Amino acid sequence: MSGTPNTLSAKGHSPMTEAADTPSEGREGVARGSGVTLWRQIAQRLEEQILSGALKPGARLPVEAELSETFGVNRHTLRRALAHLAEQGLIEATAGRGTFVKEPPLRYPIGSRTRFSEIVAAGGREPFGRFLGSKVEPACPDVARELALPEGTPVLRIESIHEADGVPISFGTAWFPHARLRDLDLIYAATGSLTRALATLGIEDYRRRETRITARPATARELELLSLAPGRAVLVLERLDVEPNGTPLQWGRSSFAADRVQLVFKA
């Protein structure tokens, strides 16, 4: 999301109350006594601006206090209008950043070469990988099987969030053979790109051998890290990447905000 503020502004007169007895024209076209509830009028007005392009995808809406002043309503009425627009998929509130006009879902091709940074950049958005933490641990049975290692072999676990224009798209955990990729976590934390970090360690290319996809409600941690509203769903992608010679390179599990991506499989 671009974060470009919208230019809605107040008209400069004192705020109206919700209890006006006679029909009157409010700010930004809100008419009291018209037979249409104020929150619905606000929602319709904002929807018109979004659909007409006056409010562009990625634009940040003014804060609640400013919008309440603009439309001359209290915050309860405004929040009901914004909730309706969110239910329609037109806007999205992101914790700590504000409320934005929703971007179209990110077109995310799944193929033999799946690179988050390249996919996001091709869509005209700014990619970034945010390092959350790492740990060297013994390979559990699942990780050992996927990476073709003896159970208990040291593996490097990396947790990260991938973003597009600062909006979290996925939260993931990946495991790598530690002996093969020492310091990968440090390089990744510094560069924000797994592809660049692997290239620094001499791995110039790798390919996707397998992708498995399931869907489920987001966990509490996913809701927090992906800035999702309660009850939202995630798409869970389990993936196995291998080096050109077929040697397993990483096995990972990523949770994608379901309504922020459109997974595309090419024949």
Short mmCIF file of C-alpha atoms in Angstrom, two decimals:
data_model
loop_
_atom_site.label_atom_id
_atom_site.label_comp_id
_atom_site.label_asym_id
_atom_site.label_seq_id
_atom_site.Cartn_x
_atom_site.Cartn_y
_atom_site.Cartn_z
CA MET A 1 0.00 0.00 0.00
CA SER A 2 1.29 3.38 -0.88
CA GLY A 3 0.26 5.12 2.33
CA THR A 4 -0.82 8.22 0.39
CA PRO A 5 -3.14 10.27 2.63
CA ASN A 6 -6.59 11.12 1.34
CA THR A 7 -7.51 14.77 1.05
CA LEU A 8 -10.97 14.68 2.68
CA SER A 9 -11.24 17.75 4.89
CA ALA A 10 -13.71 19.44 7.19
CA LYS A 11 -15.75 22.42 6.00
CA GLY A 12 -14.80 24.54 8.97
CA HIS A 13 -18.14 24.83 10.81
CA SER A 14 -19.04 23.36 14.20
CA PRO A 15 -19.82 19.60 14.36
CA MET A 16 -23.44 18.53 13.99
CA THR A 17 -25.07 16.16 16.44
CA GLU A 18 -26.73 12.85 15.61
CA ALA A 19 -30.13 14.06 16.85
CA ALA A 20 -31.06 16.77 14.37
CA ASP A 21 -34.86 16.96 14.13
CA THR A 22 -35.21 18.46 10.67
CA PRO A 23 -33.74 17.43 7.33
CA SER A 24 -30.46 19.21 6.66
CA GLU A 25 -27.45 18.78 4.44
CA GLY A 26 -24.41 17.67 6.44
CA ARG A 27 -20.77 17.77 5.51
CA GLU A 28 -19.54 15.77 2.53
CA GLY A 29 -23.13 15.25 1.37
CA VAL A 30 -24.52 13.60 4.55
CA ALA A 31 -28.21 14.52 4.79
CA ARG A 32 -30.04 14.24 8.10
CA GLY A 33 -33.73 13.36 8.08
CA SER A 34 -33.45 11.88 4.57
CA GLY A 35 -34.65 8.43 5.57
CA VAL A 36 -31.22 6.90 4.99
CA THR A 37 -29.14 6.27 8.10
CA LEU A 38 -26.07 8.45 8.51
CA TRP A 39 -23.64 5.53 8.64
CA ARG A 40 -24.99 4.17 5.36
CA GLN A 41 -24.68 7.58 3.70
CA ILE A 42 -21.07 7.80 4.83
CA ALA A 43 -20.35 4.30 3.58
CA GLN A 44 -21.95 5.11 0.22
CA ARG A 45 -19.99 8.36 -0.10
CA LEU A 46 -16.67 6.64 0.62
CA GLU A 47 -17.56 3.71 -1.64
CA GLU A 48 -18.25 6.14 -4.50
CA GLN A 49 -14.84 7.74 -4.00
CA ILE A 50 -13.13 4.34 -3.97
CA LEU A 51 -14.90 3.02 -7.07
CA SER A 52 -14.37 6.27 -8.98
CA GLY A 53 -10.65 6.26 -8.22
CA ALA A 54 -10.78 9.45 -6.15
CA LEU A 55 -9.53 7.22 -3.32
CA LYS A 56 -6.91 5.03 -4.94
CA PRO A 57 -5.83 1.53 -3.87
CA GLY A 58 -3.35 1.85 -1.04
CA ALA A 59 -4.53 5.33 -0.01
CA ARG A 60 -4.67 5.87 3.73
CA LEU A 61 -7.93 7.25 5.08
CA PRO A 62 -7.81 10.11 7.58
CA VAL A 63 -7.93 9.13 11.24
CA GLU A 64 -11.32 8.60 12.89
CA ALA A 65 -11.36 11.99 14.58
CA GLU A 66 -10.83 13.76 11.27
CA LEU A 67 -13.43 11.69 9.43
CA SER A 68 -15.94 12.24 12.24
CA GLU A 69 -15.37 15.98 11.94
CA THR A 70 -15.60 15.84 8.15
CA PHE A 71 -18.98 14.10 8.17
CA GLY A 72 -20.24 15.78 11.34
CA VAL A 73 -21.01 12.52 13.16
CA ASN A 74 -19.83 10.76 16.28
CA ARG A 75 -17.25 7.99 16.15
CA HIS A 76 -19.78 5.21 16.74
CA THR A 77 -21.61 6.16 13.54
CA LEU A 78 -18.35 6.49 11.62
CA ARG A 79 -17.07 3.12 12.82
CA ARG A 80 -20.25 1.41 11.66
CA ALA A 81 -19.73 2.88 8.19
CA LEU A 82 -16.08 1.77 8.12
CA ALA A 83 -17.01 -1.70 9.35
CA HIS A 84 -19.49 -2.02 6.49
CA LEU A 85 -16.83 -1.03 3.94
CA ALA A 86 -14.42 -3.53 5.49
CA GLU A 87 -17.03 -6.27 5.19
CA GLN A 88 -17.40 -5.34 1.50
CA GLY A 89 -13.66 -5.77 1.04
CA LEU A 90 -13.10 -2.12 0.11
CA ILE A 91 -10.95 -1.00 3.04
CA GLU A 92 -8.74 -2.64 5.61
CA ALA A 93 -7.51 -1.52 9.01
CA THR A 94 -3.88 -2.41 9.71
CA ALA A 95 -2.78 -2.28 13.36
CA GLY A 96 -0.38 0.57 13.99
CA ARG A 97 -0.67 1.97 10.46
CA GLY A 98 -4.25 3.08 9.94
CA THR A 99 -7.09 2.28 7.56
CA PHE A 100 -6.36 1.87 3.85
CA VAL A 101 -8.22 1.38 0.61
CA LYS A 102 -7.53 -2.26 -0.16
CA GLU A 103 -5.06 -3.12 -2.86
CA PRO A 104 -6.15 -5.79 -5.36
CA PRO A 105 -4.97 -9.24 -4.22
CA LEU A 106 -1.32 -9.85 -5.03
CA ARG A 107 -1.06 -12.20 -8.00
CA TYR A 108 1.26 -14.91 -6.69
CA PRO A 109 2.39 -17.50 -9.27
CA ILE A 110 3.40 -20.90 -7.91
CA GLY A 111 5.95 -22.64 -10.09
CA SER A 112 9.42 -24.11 -10.17
CA ARG A 113 10.92 -20.66 -9.51
CA THR A 114 8.88 -18.95 -6.82
CA ARG A 115 10.61 -15.83 -5.48
CA PHE A 116 8.61 -13.49 -3.26
CA SER A 117 10.71 -10.41 -4.05
CA GLU A 118 10.44 -10.92 -7.81
CA ILE A 119 6.69 -11.59 -7.64
CA VAL A 120 5.97 -8.46 -5.59
CA ALA A 121 8.25 -6.24 -7.69
CA ALA A 122 6.59 -7.49 -10.88
CA GLY A 123 3.29 -6.30 -9.44
CA GLY A 124 4.66 -2.79 -8.99
CA ARG A 125 4.97 -3.01 -5.23
CA GLU A 126 7.95 -2.85 -2.89
CA PRO A 127 8.98 -6.24 -1.42
CA PHE A 128 10.66 -6.71 1.92
CA GLY A 129 11.49 -9.66 4.13
CA ARG A 130 11.45 -8.84 7.83
CA PHE A 131 13.60 -11.16 9.95
CA LEU A 132 11.93 -12.19 13.21
CA GLY A 133 14.39 -14.65 14.70
CA SER A 134 16.42 -17.81 14.24
CA LYS A 135 17.59 -20.86 16.12
CA VAL A 136 19.79 -23.90 15.55
CA GLU A 137 17.89 -26.98 16.67
CA PRO A 138 17.82 -30.76 16.13
CA ALA A 139 15.76 -31.80 13.10
CA CYS A 140 12.39 -33.20 14.16
CA PRO A 141 11.01 -36.15 12.18
CA ASP A 142 9.06 -33.95 9.73
CA VAL A 143 11.98 -31.62 9.00
CA ALA A 144 14.45 -34.51 8.77
CA ARG A 145 12.24 -36.30 6.27
CA GLU A 146 11.74 -33.24 4.06
CA LEU A 147 15.42 -32.26 4.06
CA ALA A 148 16.63 -35.88 3.68
CA LEU A 149 18.67 -35.66 6.88
CA PRO A 150 19.07 -38.04 9.81
CA GLU A 151 16.69 -37.16 12.61
CA GLY A 152 18.42 -34.91 15.15
CA THR A 153 20.80 -33.32 12.61
CA PRO A 154 21.33 -29.61 13.42
CA VAL A 155 19.09 -27.41 11.26
CA LEU A 156 18.72 -23.64 11.14
CA ARG A 157 15.18 -22.39 11.75
CA ILE A 158 14.34 -18.87 10.50
CA GLU A 159 11.10 -17.00 11.12
CA SER A 160 10.19 -14.03 8.95
CA ILE A 161 7.41 -11.84 7.62
CA HIS A 162 7.17 -10.90 3.96
CA GLU A 163 5.64 -7.55 3.10
CA ALA A 164 4.48 -5.66 0.02
CA ASP A 165 4.55 -1.87 0.35
CA GLY A 166 4.80 -2.36 4.10
CA VAL A 167 1.69 -4.55 4.30
CA PRO A 168 2.29 -8.03 5.75
CA ILE A 169 1.50 -10.73 3.21
CA SER A 170 2.86 -13.87 4.85
CA PHE A 171 4.45 -15.14 8.04
CA GLY A 172 6.71 -18.13 7.66
CA THR A 173 9.11 -20.56 9.25
CA ALA A 174 11.80 -22.27 7.19
CA TRP A 175 14.39 -24.90 8.05
CA PHE A 176 17.81 -25.23 6.38
CA PRO A 177 20.73 -27.67 6.79
CA HIS A 178 22.90 -25.81 9.30
CA ALA A 179 26.21 -27.28 8.15
CA ARG A 180 25.52 -26.08 4.61
CA LEU A 181 24.23 -22.62 5.46
CA ARG A 182 25.95 -21.23 8.50
CA ASP A 183 25.29 -17.50 9.03
CA LEU A 184 22.36 -17.51 6.60
CA ASP A 185 20.18 -15.95 9.28
CA LEU A 186 22.63 -13.09 9.88
CA ILE A 187 22.88 -12.30 6.18
CA TYR A 188 19.13 -12.52 5.70
CA ALA A 189 18.54 -10.19 8.65
CA ALA A 190 20.90 -7.65 7.06
CA THR A 191 19.60 -7.87 3.48
CA GLY A 192 15.89 -8.58 3.88
CA SER A 193 16.08 -10.99 0.96
CA LEU A 194 16.50 -14.75 1.19
CA THR A 195 17.57 -14.94 -2.46
CA ARG A 196 20.39 -12.43 -1.90
CA ALA A 197 21.41 -14.13 1.34
CA LEU A 198 21.67 -17.53 -0.36
CA ALA A 199 23.64 -16.01 -3.25
CA THR A 200 26.10 -14.57 -0.73
CA LEU A 201 26.71 -18.14 0.46
CA GLY A 202 27.25 -19.41 -3.08
CA ILE A 203 23.76 -20.69 -3.89
CA GLU A 204 22.83 -18.76 -7.02
CA ASP A 205 19.72 -20.72 -7.91
CA TYR A 206 17.19 -23.14 -6.49
CA ARG A 207 13.81 -24.44 -7.53
CA ARG A 208 10.53 -25.48 -6.00
CA ARG A 209 10.05 -29.24 -5.92
CA GLU A 210 6.70 -29.31 -4.15
CA THR A 211 4.03 -27.01 -2.74
CA ARG A 212 1.17 -28.13 -0.51
CA ILE A 213 -1.69 -25.77 0.37
CA THR A 214 -4.32 -25.88 3.09
CA ALA A 215 -6.65 -23.26 4.60
CA ARG A 216 -7.65 -22.66 8.21
CA PRO A 217 -8.57 -19.87 10.65
CA ALA A 218 -5.60 -17.73 11.66
CA THR A 219 -3.98 -18.36 15.03
CA ALA A 220 -3.65 -15.59 17.60
CA ARG A 221 -0.01 -15.05 16.60
CA GLU A 222 -0.87 -14.91 12.89
CA LEU A 223 -3.64 -12.39 13.59
CA GLU A 224 -1.09 -10.18 15.34
CA LEU A 225 1.81 -10.53 12.92
CA LEU A 226 -0.30 -10.23 9.77
CA SER A 227 -2.52 -7.46 11.20
CA LEU A 228 -5.69 -9.49 10.62
CA ALA A 229 -9.11 -9.02 12.17
CA PRO A 230 -10.40 -11.85 14.40
CA GLY A 231 -11.97 -14.68 12.45
CA ARG A 232 -9.90 -14.14 9.32
CA ALA A 233 -8.43 -17.11 7.44
CA VAL A 234 -4.94 -17.91 6.20
CA LEU A 235 -3.66 -20.04 3.36
CA VAL A 236 -0.87 -22.29 4.63
CA LEU A 237 1.79 -23.19 2.05
CA GLU A 238 4.26 -25.96 2.83
CA ARG A 239 7.13 -25.92 0.37
CA LEU A 240 10.28 -27.82 -0.44
CA ASP A 241 13.03 -26.04 -2.38
CA VAL A 242 16.02 -27.89 -3.79
CA GLU A 243 19.33 -26.95 -5.39
CA PRO A 244 19.80 -27.55 -9.14
CA ASN A 245 21.32 -30.98 -8.39
CA GLY A 246 18.21 -31.97 -6.41
CA THR A 247 19.71 -31.59 -2.92
CA PRO A 248 17.06 -30.30 -0.47
CA LEU A 249 17.77 -26.70 0.45
CA GLN A 250 14.87 -25.58 2.61
CA TRP A 251 11.57 -26.83 3.87
CA GLY A 252 9.14 -24.23 5.08
CA ARG A 253 5.61 -23.39 6.11
CA SER A 254 4.15 -19.94 5.36
CA SER A 255 0.78 -18.50 6.37
CA PHE A 256 -0.61 -16.06 3.79
CA ALA A 257 -3.37 -13.54 4.53
CA ALA A 258 -6.01 -15.24 2.40
CA ASP A 259 -7.61 -12.11 0.94
CA ARG A 260 -4.29 -10.42 0.11
CA VAL A 261 -3.04 -12.97 -2.40
CA GLN A 262 -4.31 -14.77 -5.45
CA LEU A 263 -2.39 -17.99 -5.94
CA VAL A 264 -1.79 -18.81 -9.58
CA PHE A 265 -0.67 -22.24 -10.82
CA LYS A 266 0.82 -22.42 -14.27
CA ALA A 267 0.41 -25.49 -16.43
#
